[in-house]
CSV table of C-alpha atoms and ligand atoms in Angstrom, one decimal:
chain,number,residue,atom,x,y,z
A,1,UNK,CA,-20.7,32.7,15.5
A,2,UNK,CA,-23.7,31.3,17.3
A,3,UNK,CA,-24.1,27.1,17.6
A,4,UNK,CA,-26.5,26.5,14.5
A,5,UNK,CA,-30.0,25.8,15.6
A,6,UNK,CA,-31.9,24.8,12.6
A,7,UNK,CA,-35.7,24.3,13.2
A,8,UNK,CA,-36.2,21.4,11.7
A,9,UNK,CA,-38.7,20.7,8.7
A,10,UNK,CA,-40.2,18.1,10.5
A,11,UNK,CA,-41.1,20.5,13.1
A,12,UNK,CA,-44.7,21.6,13.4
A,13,UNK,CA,-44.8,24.3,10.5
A,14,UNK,CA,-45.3,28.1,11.5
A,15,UNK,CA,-48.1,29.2,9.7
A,16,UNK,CA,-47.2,32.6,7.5
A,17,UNK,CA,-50.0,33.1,5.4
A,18,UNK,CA,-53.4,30.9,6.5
A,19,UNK,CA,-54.8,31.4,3.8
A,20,UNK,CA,-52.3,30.2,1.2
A,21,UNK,CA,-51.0,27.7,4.0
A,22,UNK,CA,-47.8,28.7,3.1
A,23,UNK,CA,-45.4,27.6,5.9
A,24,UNK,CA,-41.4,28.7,6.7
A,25,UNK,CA,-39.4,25.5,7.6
A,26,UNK,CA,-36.8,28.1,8.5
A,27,UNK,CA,-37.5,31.1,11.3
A,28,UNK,CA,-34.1,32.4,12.2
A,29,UNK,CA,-31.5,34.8,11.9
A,30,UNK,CA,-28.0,33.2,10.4
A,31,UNK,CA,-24.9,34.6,11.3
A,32,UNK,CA,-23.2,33.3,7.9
A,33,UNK,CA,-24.3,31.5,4.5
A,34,UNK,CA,-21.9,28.2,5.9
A,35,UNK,CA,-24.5,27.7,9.0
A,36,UNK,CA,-28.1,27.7,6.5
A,37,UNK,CA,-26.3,23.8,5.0
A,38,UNK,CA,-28.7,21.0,5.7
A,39,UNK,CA,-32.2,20.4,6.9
A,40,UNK,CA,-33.7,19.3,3.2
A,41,UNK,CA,-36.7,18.2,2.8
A,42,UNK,CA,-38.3,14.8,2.1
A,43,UNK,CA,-41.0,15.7,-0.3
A,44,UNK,CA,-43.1,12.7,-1.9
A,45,UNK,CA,-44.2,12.2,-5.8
A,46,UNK,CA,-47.8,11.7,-5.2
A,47,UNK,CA,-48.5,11.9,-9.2
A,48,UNK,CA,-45.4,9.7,-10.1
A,49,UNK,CA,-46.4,6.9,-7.4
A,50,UNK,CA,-50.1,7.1,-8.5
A,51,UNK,CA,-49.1,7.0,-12.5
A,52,UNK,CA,-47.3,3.8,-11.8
A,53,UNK,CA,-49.6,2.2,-9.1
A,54,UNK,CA,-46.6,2.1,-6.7
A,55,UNK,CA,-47.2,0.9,-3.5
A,56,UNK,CA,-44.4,2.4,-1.5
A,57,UNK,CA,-43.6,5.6,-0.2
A,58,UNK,CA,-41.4,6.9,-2.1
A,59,UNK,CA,-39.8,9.9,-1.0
A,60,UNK,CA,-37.3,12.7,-2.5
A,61,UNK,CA,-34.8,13.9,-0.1
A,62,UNK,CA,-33.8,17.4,-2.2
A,63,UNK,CA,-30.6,18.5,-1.3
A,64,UNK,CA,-30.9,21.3,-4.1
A,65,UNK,CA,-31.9,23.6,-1.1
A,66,UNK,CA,-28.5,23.9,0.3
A,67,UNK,CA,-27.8,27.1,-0.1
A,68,UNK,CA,-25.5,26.9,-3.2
A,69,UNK,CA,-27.5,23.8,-4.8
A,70,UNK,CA,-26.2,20.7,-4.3
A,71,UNK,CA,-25.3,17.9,-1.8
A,72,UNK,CA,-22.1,18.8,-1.9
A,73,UNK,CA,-22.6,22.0,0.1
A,74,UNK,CA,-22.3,19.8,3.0
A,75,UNK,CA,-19.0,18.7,2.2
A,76,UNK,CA,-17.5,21.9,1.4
A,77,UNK,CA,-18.7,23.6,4.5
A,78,UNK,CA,-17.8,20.0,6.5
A,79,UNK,CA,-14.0,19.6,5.1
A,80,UNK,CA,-13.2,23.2,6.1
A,81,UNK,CA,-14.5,23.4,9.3
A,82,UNK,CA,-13.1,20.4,10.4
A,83,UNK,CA,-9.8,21.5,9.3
A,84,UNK,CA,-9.9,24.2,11.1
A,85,UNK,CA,-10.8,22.9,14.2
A,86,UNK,CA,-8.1,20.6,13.5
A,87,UNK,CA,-5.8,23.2,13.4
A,88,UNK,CA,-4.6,22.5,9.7
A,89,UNK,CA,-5.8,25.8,8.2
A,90,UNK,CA,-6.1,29.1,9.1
A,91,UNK,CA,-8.7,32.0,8.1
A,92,UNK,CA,-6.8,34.7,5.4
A,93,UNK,CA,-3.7,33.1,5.6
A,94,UNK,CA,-4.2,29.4,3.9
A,95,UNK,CA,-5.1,28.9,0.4
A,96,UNK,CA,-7.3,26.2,-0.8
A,97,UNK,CA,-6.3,23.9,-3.8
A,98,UNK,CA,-8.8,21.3,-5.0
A,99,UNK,CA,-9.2,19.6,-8.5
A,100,UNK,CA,-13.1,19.3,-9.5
A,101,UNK,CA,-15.1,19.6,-12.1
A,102,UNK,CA,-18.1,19.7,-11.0
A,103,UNK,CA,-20.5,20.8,-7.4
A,104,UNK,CA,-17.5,20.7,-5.1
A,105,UNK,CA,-15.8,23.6,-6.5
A,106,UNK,CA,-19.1,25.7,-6.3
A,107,UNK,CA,-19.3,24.9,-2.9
A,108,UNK,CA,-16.0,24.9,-1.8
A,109,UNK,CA,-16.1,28.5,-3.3
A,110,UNK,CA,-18.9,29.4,-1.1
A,111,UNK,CA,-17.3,28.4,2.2
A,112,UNK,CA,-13.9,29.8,1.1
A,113,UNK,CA,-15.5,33.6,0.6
A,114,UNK,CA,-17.5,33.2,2.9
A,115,UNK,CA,-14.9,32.1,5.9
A,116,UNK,CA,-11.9,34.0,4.1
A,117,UNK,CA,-9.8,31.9,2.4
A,118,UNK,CA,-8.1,31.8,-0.9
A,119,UNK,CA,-9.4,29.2,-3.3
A,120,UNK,CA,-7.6,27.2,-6.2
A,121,UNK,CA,-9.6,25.2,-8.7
A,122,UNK,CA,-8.0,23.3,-11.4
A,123,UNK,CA,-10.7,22.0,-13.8
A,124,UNK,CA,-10.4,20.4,-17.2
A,125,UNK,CA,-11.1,22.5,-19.9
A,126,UNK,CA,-14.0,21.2,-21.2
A,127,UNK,CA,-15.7,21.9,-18.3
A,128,UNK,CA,-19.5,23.7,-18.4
A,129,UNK,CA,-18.9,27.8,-18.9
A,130,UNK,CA,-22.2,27.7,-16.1
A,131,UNK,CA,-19.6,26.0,-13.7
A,132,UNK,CA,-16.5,28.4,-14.5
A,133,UNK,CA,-18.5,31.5,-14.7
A,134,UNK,CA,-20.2,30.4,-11.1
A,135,UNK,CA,-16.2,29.7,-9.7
A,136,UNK,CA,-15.1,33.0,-11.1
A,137,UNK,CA,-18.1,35.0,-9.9
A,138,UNK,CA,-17.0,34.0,-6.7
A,139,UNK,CA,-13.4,34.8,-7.0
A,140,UNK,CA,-11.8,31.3,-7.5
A,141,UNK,CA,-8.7,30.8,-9.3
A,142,UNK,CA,-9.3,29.2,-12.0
A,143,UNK,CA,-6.6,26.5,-13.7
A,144,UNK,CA,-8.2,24.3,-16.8
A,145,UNK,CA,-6.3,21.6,-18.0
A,146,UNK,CA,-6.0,19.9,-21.2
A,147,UNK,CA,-9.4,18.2,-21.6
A,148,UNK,CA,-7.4,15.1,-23.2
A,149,UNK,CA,-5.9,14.6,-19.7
A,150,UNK,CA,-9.4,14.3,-18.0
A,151,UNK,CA,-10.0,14.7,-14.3
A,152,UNK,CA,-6.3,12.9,-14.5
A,153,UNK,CA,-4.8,16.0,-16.2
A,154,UNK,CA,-6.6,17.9,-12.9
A,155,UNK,CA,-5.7,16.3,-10.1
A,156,UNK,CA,-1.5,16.4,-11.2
A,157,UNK,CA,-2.0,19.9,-11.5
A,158,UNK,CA,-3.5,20.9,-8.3
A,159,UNK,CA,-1.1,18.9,-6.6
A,160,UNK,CA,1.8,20.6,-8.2
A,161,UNK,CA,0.3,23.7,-7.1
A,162,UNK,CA,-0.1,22.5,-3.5
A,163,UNK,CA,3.9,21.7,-3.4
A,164,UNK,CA,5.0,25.0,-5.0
A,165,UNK,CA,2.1,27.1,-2.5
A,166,UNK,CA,3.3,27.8,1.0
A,167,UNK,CA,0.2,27.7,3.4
A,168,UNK,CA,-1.6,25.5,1.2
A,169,UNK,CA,-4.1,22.7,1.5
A,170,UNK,CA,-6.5,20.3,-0.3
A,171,UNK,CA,-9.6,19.3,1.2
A,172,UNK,CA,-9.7,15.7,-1.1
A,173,UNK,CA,-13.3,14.8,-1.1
A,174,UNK,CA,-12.3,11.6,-2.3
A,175,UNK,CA,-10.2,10.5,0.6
A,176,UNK,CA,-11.7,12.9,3.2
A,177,UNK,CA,-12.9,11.1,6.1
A,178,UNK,CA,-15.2,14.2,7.3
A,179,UNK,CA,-17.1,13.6,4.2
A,180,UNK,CA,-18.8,10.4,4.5
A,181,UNK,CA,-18.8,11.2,8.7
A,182,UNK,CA,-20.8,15.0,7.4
A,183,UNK,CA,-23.4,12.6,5.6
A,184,UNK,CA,-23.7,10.5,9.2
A,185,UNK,CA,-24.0,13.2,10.8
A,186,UNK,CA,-26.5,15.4,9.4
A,187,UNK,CA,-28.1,13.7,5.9
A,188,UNK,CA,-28.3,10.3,7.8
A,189,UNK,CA,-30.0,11.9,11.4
A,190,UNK,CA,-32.2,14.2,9.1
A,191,UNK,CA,-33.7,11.1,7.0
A,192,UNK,CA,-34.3,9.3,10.5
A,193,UNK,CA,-35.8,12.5,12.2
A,194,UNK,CA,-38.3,13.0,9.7
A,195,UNK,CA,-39.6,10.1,9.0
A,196,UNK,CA,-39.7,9.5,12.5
A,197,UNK,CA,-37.5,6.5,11.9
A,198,UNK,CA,-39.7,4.8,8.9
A,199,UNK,CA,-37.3,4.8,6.2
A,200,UNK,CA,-36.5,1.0,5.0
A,201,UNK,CA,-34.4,1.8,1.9
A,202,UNK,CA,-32.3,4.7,1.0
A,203,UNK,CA,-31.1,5.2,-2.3
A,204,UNK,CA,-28.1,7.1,-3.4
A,205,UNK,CA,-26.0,7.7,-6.7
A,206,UNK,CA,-22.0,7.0,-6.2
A,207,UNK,CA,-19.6,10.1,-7.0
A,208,UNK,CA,-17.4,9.8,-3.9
A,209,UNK,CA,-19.6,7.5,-2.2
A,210,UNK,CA,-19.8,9.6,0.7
A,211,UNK,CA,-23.7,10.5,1.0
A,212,UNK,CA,-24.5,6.6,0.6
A,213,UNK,CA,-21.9,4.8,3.3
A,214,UNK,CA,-22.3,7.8,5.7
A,215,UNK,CA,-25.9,7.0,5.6
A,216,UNK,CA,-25.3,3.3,5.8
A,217,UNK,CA,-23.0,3.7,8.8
A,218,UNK,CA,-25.4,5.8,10.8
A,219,UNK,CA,-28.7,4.1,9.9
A,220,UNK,CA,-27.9,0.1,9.4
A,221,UNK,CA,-27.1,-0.1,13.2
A,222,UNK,CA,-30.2,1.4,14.1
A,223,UNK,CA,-33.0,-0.7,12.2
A,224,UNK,CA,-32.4,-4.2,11.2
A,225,UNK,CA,-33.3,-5.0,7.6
A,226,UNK,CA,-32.7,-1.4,6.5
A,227,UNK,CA,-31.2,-1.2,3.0
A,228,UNK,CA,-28.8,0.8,1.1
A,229,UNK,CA,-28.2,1.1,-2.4
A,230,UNK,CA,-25.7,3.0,-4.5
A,231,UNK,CA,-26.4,4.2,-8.4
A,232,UNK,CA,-24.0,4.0,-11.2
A,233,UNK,CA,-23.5,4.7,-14.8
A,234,UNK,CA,-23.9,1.6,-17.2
A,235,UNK,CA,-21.6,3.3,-19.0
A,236,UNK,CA,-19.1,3.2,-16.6
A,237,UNK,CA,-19.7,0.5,-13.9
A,238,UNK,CA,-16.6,-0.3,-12.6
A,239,UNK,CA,-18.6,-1.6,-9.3
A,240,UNK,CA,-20.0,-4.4,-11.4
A,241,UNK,CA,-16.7,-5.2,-12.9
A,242,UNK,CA,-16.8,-3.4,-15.8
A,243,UNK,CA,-14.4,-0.7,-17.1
A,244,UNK,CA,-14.7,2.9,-16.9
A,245,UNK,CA,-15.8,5.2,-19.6
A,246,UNK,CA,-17.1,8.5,-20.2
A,247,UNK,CA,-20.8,8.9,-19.5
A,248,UNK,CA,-23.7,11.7,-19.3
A,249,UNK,CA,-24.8,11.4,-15.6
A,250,UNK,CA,-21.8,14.0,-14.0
A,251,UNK,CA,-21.3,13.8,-10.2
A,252,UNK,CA,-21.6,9.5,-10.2
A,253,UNK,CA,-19.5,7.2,-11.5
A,254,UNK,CA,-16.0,8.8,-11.4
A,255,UNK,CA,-14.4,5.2,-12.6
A,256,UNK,CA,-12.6,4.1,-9.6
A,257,UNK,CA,-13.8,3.5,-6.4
A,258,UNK,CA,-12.6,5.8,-3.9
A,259,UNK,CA,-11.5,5.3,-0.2
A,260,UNK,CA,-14.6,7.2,0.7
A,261,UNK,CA,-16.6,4.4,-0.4
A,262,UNK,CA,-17.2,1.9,1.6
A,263,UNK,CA,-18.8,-0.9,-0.6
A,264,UNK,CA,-18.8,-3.2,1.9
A,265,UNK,CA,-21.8,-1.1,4.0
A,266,UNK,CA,-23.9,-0.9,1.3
A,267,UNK,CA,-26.8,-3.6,0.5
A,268,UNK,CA,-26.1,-3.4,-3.8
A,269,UNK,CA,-25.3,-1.1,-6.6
A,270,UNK,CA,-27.9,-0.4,-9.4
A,271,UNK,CA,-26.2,0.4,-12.8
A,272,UNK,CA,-28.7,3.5,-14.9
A,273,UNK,CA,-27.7,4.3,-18.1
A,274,UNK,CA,-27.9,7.7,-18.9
A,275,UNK,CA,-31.0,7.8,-21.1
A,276,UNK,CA,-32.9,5.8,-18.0
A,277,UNK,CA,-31.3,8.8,-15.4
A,278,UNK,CA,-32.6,11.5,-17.8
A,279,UNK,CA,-35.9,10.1,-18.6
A,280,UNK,CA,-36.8,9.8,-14.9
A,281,UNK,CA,-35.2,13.3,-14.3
A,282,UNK,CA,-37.4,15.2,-17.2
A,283,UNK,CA,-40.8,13.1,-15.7
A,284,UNK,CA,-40.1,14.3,-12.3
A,285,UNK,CA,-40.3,17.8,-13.3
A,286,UNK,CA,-43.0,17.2,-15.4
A,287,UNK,CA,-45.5,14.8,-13.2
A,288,UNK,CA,-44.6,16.2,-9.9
A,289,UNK,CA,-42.9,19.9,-10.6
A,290,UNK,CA,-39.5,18.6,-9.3
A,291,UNK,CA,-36.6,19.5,-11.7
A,292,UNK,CA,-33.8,17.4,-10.8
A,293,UNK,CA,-30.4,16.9,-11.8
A,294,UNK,CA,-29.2,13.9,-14.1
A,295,UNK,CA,-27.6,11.7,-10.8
A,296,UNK,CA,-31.0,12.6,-9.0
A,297,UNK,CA,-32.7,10.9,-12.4
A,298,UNK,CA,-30.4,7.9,-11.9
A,299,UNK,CA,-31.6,7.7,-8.2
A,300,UNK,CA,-35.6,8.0,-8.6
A,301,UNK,CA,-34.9,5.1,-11.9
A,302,UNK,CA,-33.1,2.8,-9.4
A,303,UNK,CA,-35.7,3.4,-6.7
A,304,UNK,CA,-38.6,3.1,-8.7
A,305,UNK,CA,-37.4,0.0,-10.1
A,306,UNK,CA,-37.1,-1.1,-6.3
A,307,UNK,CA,-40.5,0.1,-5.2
A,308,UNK,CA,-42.1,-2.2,-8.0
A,309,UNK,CA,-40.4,-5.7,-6.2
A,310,UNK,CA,-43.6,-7.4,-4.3
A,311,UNK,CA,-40.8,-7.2,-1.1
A,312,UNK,CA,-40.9,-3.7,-1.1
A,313,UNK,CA,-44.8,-3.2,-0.6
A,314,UNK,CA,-45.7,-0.4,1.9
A,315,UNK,CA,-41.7,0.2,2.7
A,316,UNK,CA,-40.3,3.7,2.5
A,317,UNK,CA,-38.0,4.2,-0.6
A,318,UNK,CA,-35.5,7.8,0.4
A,319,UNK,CA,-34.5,9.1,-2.9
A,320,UNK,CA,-31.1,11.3,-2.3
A,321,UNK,CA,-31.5,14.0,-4.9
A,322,UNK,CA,-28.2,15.9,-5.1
A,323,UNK,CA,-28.8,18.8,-7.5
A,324,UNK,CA,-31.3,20.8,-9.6
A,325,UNK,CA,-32.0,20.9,-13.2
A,326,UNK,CA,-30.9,24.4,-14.3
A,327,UNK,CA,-27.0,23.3,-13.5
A,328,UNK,CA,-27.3,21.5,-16.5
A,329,UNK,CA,-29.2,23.4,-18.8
A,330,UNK,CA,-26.1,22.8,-21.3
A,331,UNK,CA,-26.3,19.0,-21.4
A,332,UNK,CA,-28.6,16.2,-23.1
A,333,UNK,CA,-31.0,17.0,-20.1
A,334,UNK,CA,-32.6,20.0,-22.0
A,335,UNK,CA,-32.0,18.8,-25.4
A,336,UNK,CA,-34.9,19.6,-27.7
A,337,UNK,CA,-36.0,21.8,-25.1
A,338,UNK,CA,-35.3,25.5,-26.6
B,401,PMP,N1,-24.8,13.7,-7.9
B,401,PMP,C1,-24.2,14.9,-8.0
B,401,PMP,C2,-24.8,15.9,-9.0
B,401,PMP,C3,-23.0,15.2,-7.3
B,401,PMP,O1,-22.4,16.4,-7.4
B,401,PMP,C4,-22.5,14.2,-6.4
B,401,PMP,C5,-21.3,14.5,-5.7
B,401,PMP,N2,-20.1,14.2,-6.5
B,401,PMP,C6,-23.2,13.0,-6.3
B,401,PMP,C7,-24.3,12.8,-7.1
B,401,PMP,C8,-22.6,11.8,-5.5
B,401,PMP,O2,-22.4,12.1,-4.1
B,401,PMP,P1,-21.2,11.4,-3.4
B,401,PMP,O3,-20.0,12.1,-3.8
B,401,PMP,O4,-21.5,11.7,-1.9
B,401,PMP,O5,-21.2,10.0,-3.7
């Protein structure tokens, strides 16, 4: 494979139709689906910011044009890669056993067809049918547990796969260093690159905490007074103290905090409840034609809230927005809808 060289969407934009002023952020040939990850673009809410006379710039960073969707495609192509360079997996001979329920295993399942390896989800039951038909389209195996076990039920069963599976590995996005380092990397360099180092705040809802303290470790050194936040459920805000308990915004608030969080980087949490996360989501889409996920609703609530403090006047607000609408066309984002 060639060395991936995005062009960037900050670079001057190649003009492919004048007189639509269409422009392609893209121009190249890829070798494989794993190398078109990253290079998002920070797109502002003009309508939204006017509507409530914010005086910030706020912008969305929309991670929904990784190729599979979601933030997360940065982790599943990350975790891999690195294993293999580590020497811990091997193309058609490892197989891959992770428990999720949610963007991880869609993009895990990418990265596994794509590079040729053998893939293991185990899920609980309850899981979406968009989710398990997406896995299964894409030749996962598929293992649901009990839903009265929860993610809990999930994570016993993959590892008692992993024991009884020679060749086999887990990539653990919740203890994975290479995920929060990915986010450093390549989120992180991204945000400073185009907005040629502007951004004061980023804000970023809290699943494994990787996207917000990779940030934070890349950007904090680099600007004094630049600020982090993390989003979580109110439902479930076990950063504020409170105990965990099931809530509507899926990918944040997984009721622990994980050892890919580092709390300690980050400037505060903001706790959304899920009404707040889904109200924001379904004005995005209509004020400013952006359909966002629930977590992405959470984060543009939490900023907006932020933008309105007298401190924040004329700073630039970076709204991570992890996933699109349609992957939850089943849930209480589209209720009333059909
Ligand atoms: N929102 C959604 C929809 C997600 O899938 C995730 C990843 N679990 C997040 C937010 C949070 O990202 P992170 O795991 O990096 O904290």
């Amino acid at each position: 494979m060639s060395s991936p060289s995005r062009t960037s969407p900050s670079a001057p934009p190649v003009a492919v139709d004048g007189a639509w002023g269409l422009a392609s952020p893209r121009g190249r040939v890829y070798d494989s689906i794993v190398q078109t990850v990253g290079g998002t673009p920070l797109v502002a809410l003009p309508r939204l910011v006017a509507e409530d006379d914010i005086h910030a710039c706020l912008l969305m960073k929309l991670e929904f044009f990784n190729p599979l969707g979601s933030v997360k495609d940065r982790i599943g192509a990350a975790m891999v890669l690195r294993a293999e360079r580590e020497g811990r997996i091997v193309r058609g001979r490892t197989v891959l056993v992770e428990p999720t329920s949610g963007n991880t295993g869609i993009s895990l399942a990418f990265v596994a067809a794509a590079l040729g390896y053998r893939l293991i989800v185990t899920m609980p039951e309850g899981a979406s049918m968009e989710r398990r038909k997406m896995l299964r389209l894409m030749d996962v195996q598929l293992e649901l547990t009990p839903s009265r076990l929860g993610m809990a039920g999930a994570i016993a069963r993959a590892e008692e796969i992993l024991r009884q599976t020679p060749d086999s590995w887990m990539p653990s996005q919740f203890e994975n260093a290479a995920n929060p380092e990915i986010h450093a990397l390549t989120t992180a360099e991204e945000i400073w690159t185009d907005t040629a180092g502007a951004v004061d705040i980023v804000v970023a809802g809290l699943g494994t905490g990787g996207t917000a303290s990779g940030i934070a470790h890349a950007l904090k050194p680099r600007k004094p007074g630049l600020a982090v936040y993390g989003v979580e459920p109110v439902e479930s805000a076990v950063l504020h103290g409170e105990e965990a308990g099931p809530h509507g915004i899926q990918g944040i608030g997984p009721g622990f905090c994980p050892a890919t969080l580092d709390i300690a980087a980050l400037d505060d949490v903001v706790a959304v409840s899920e009404r707040e996360a889904i109200a924001a989501a379904r004005r995005c889409a209509r004020v400013d034609g952006i359909p966002i996920g629930i977590s992405s609703g959470a984060a543009l609530h939490a900023a907006t809230q932020l933008a309105r403090r007298p401190e924040n006047e004329g700073k630039t607000i970076v709204v991570i927005t992890p996933s699109f609408a349609e992957r939850y066309l089943s849930t209480s984002l589209f209720n009333g809808l059909a």
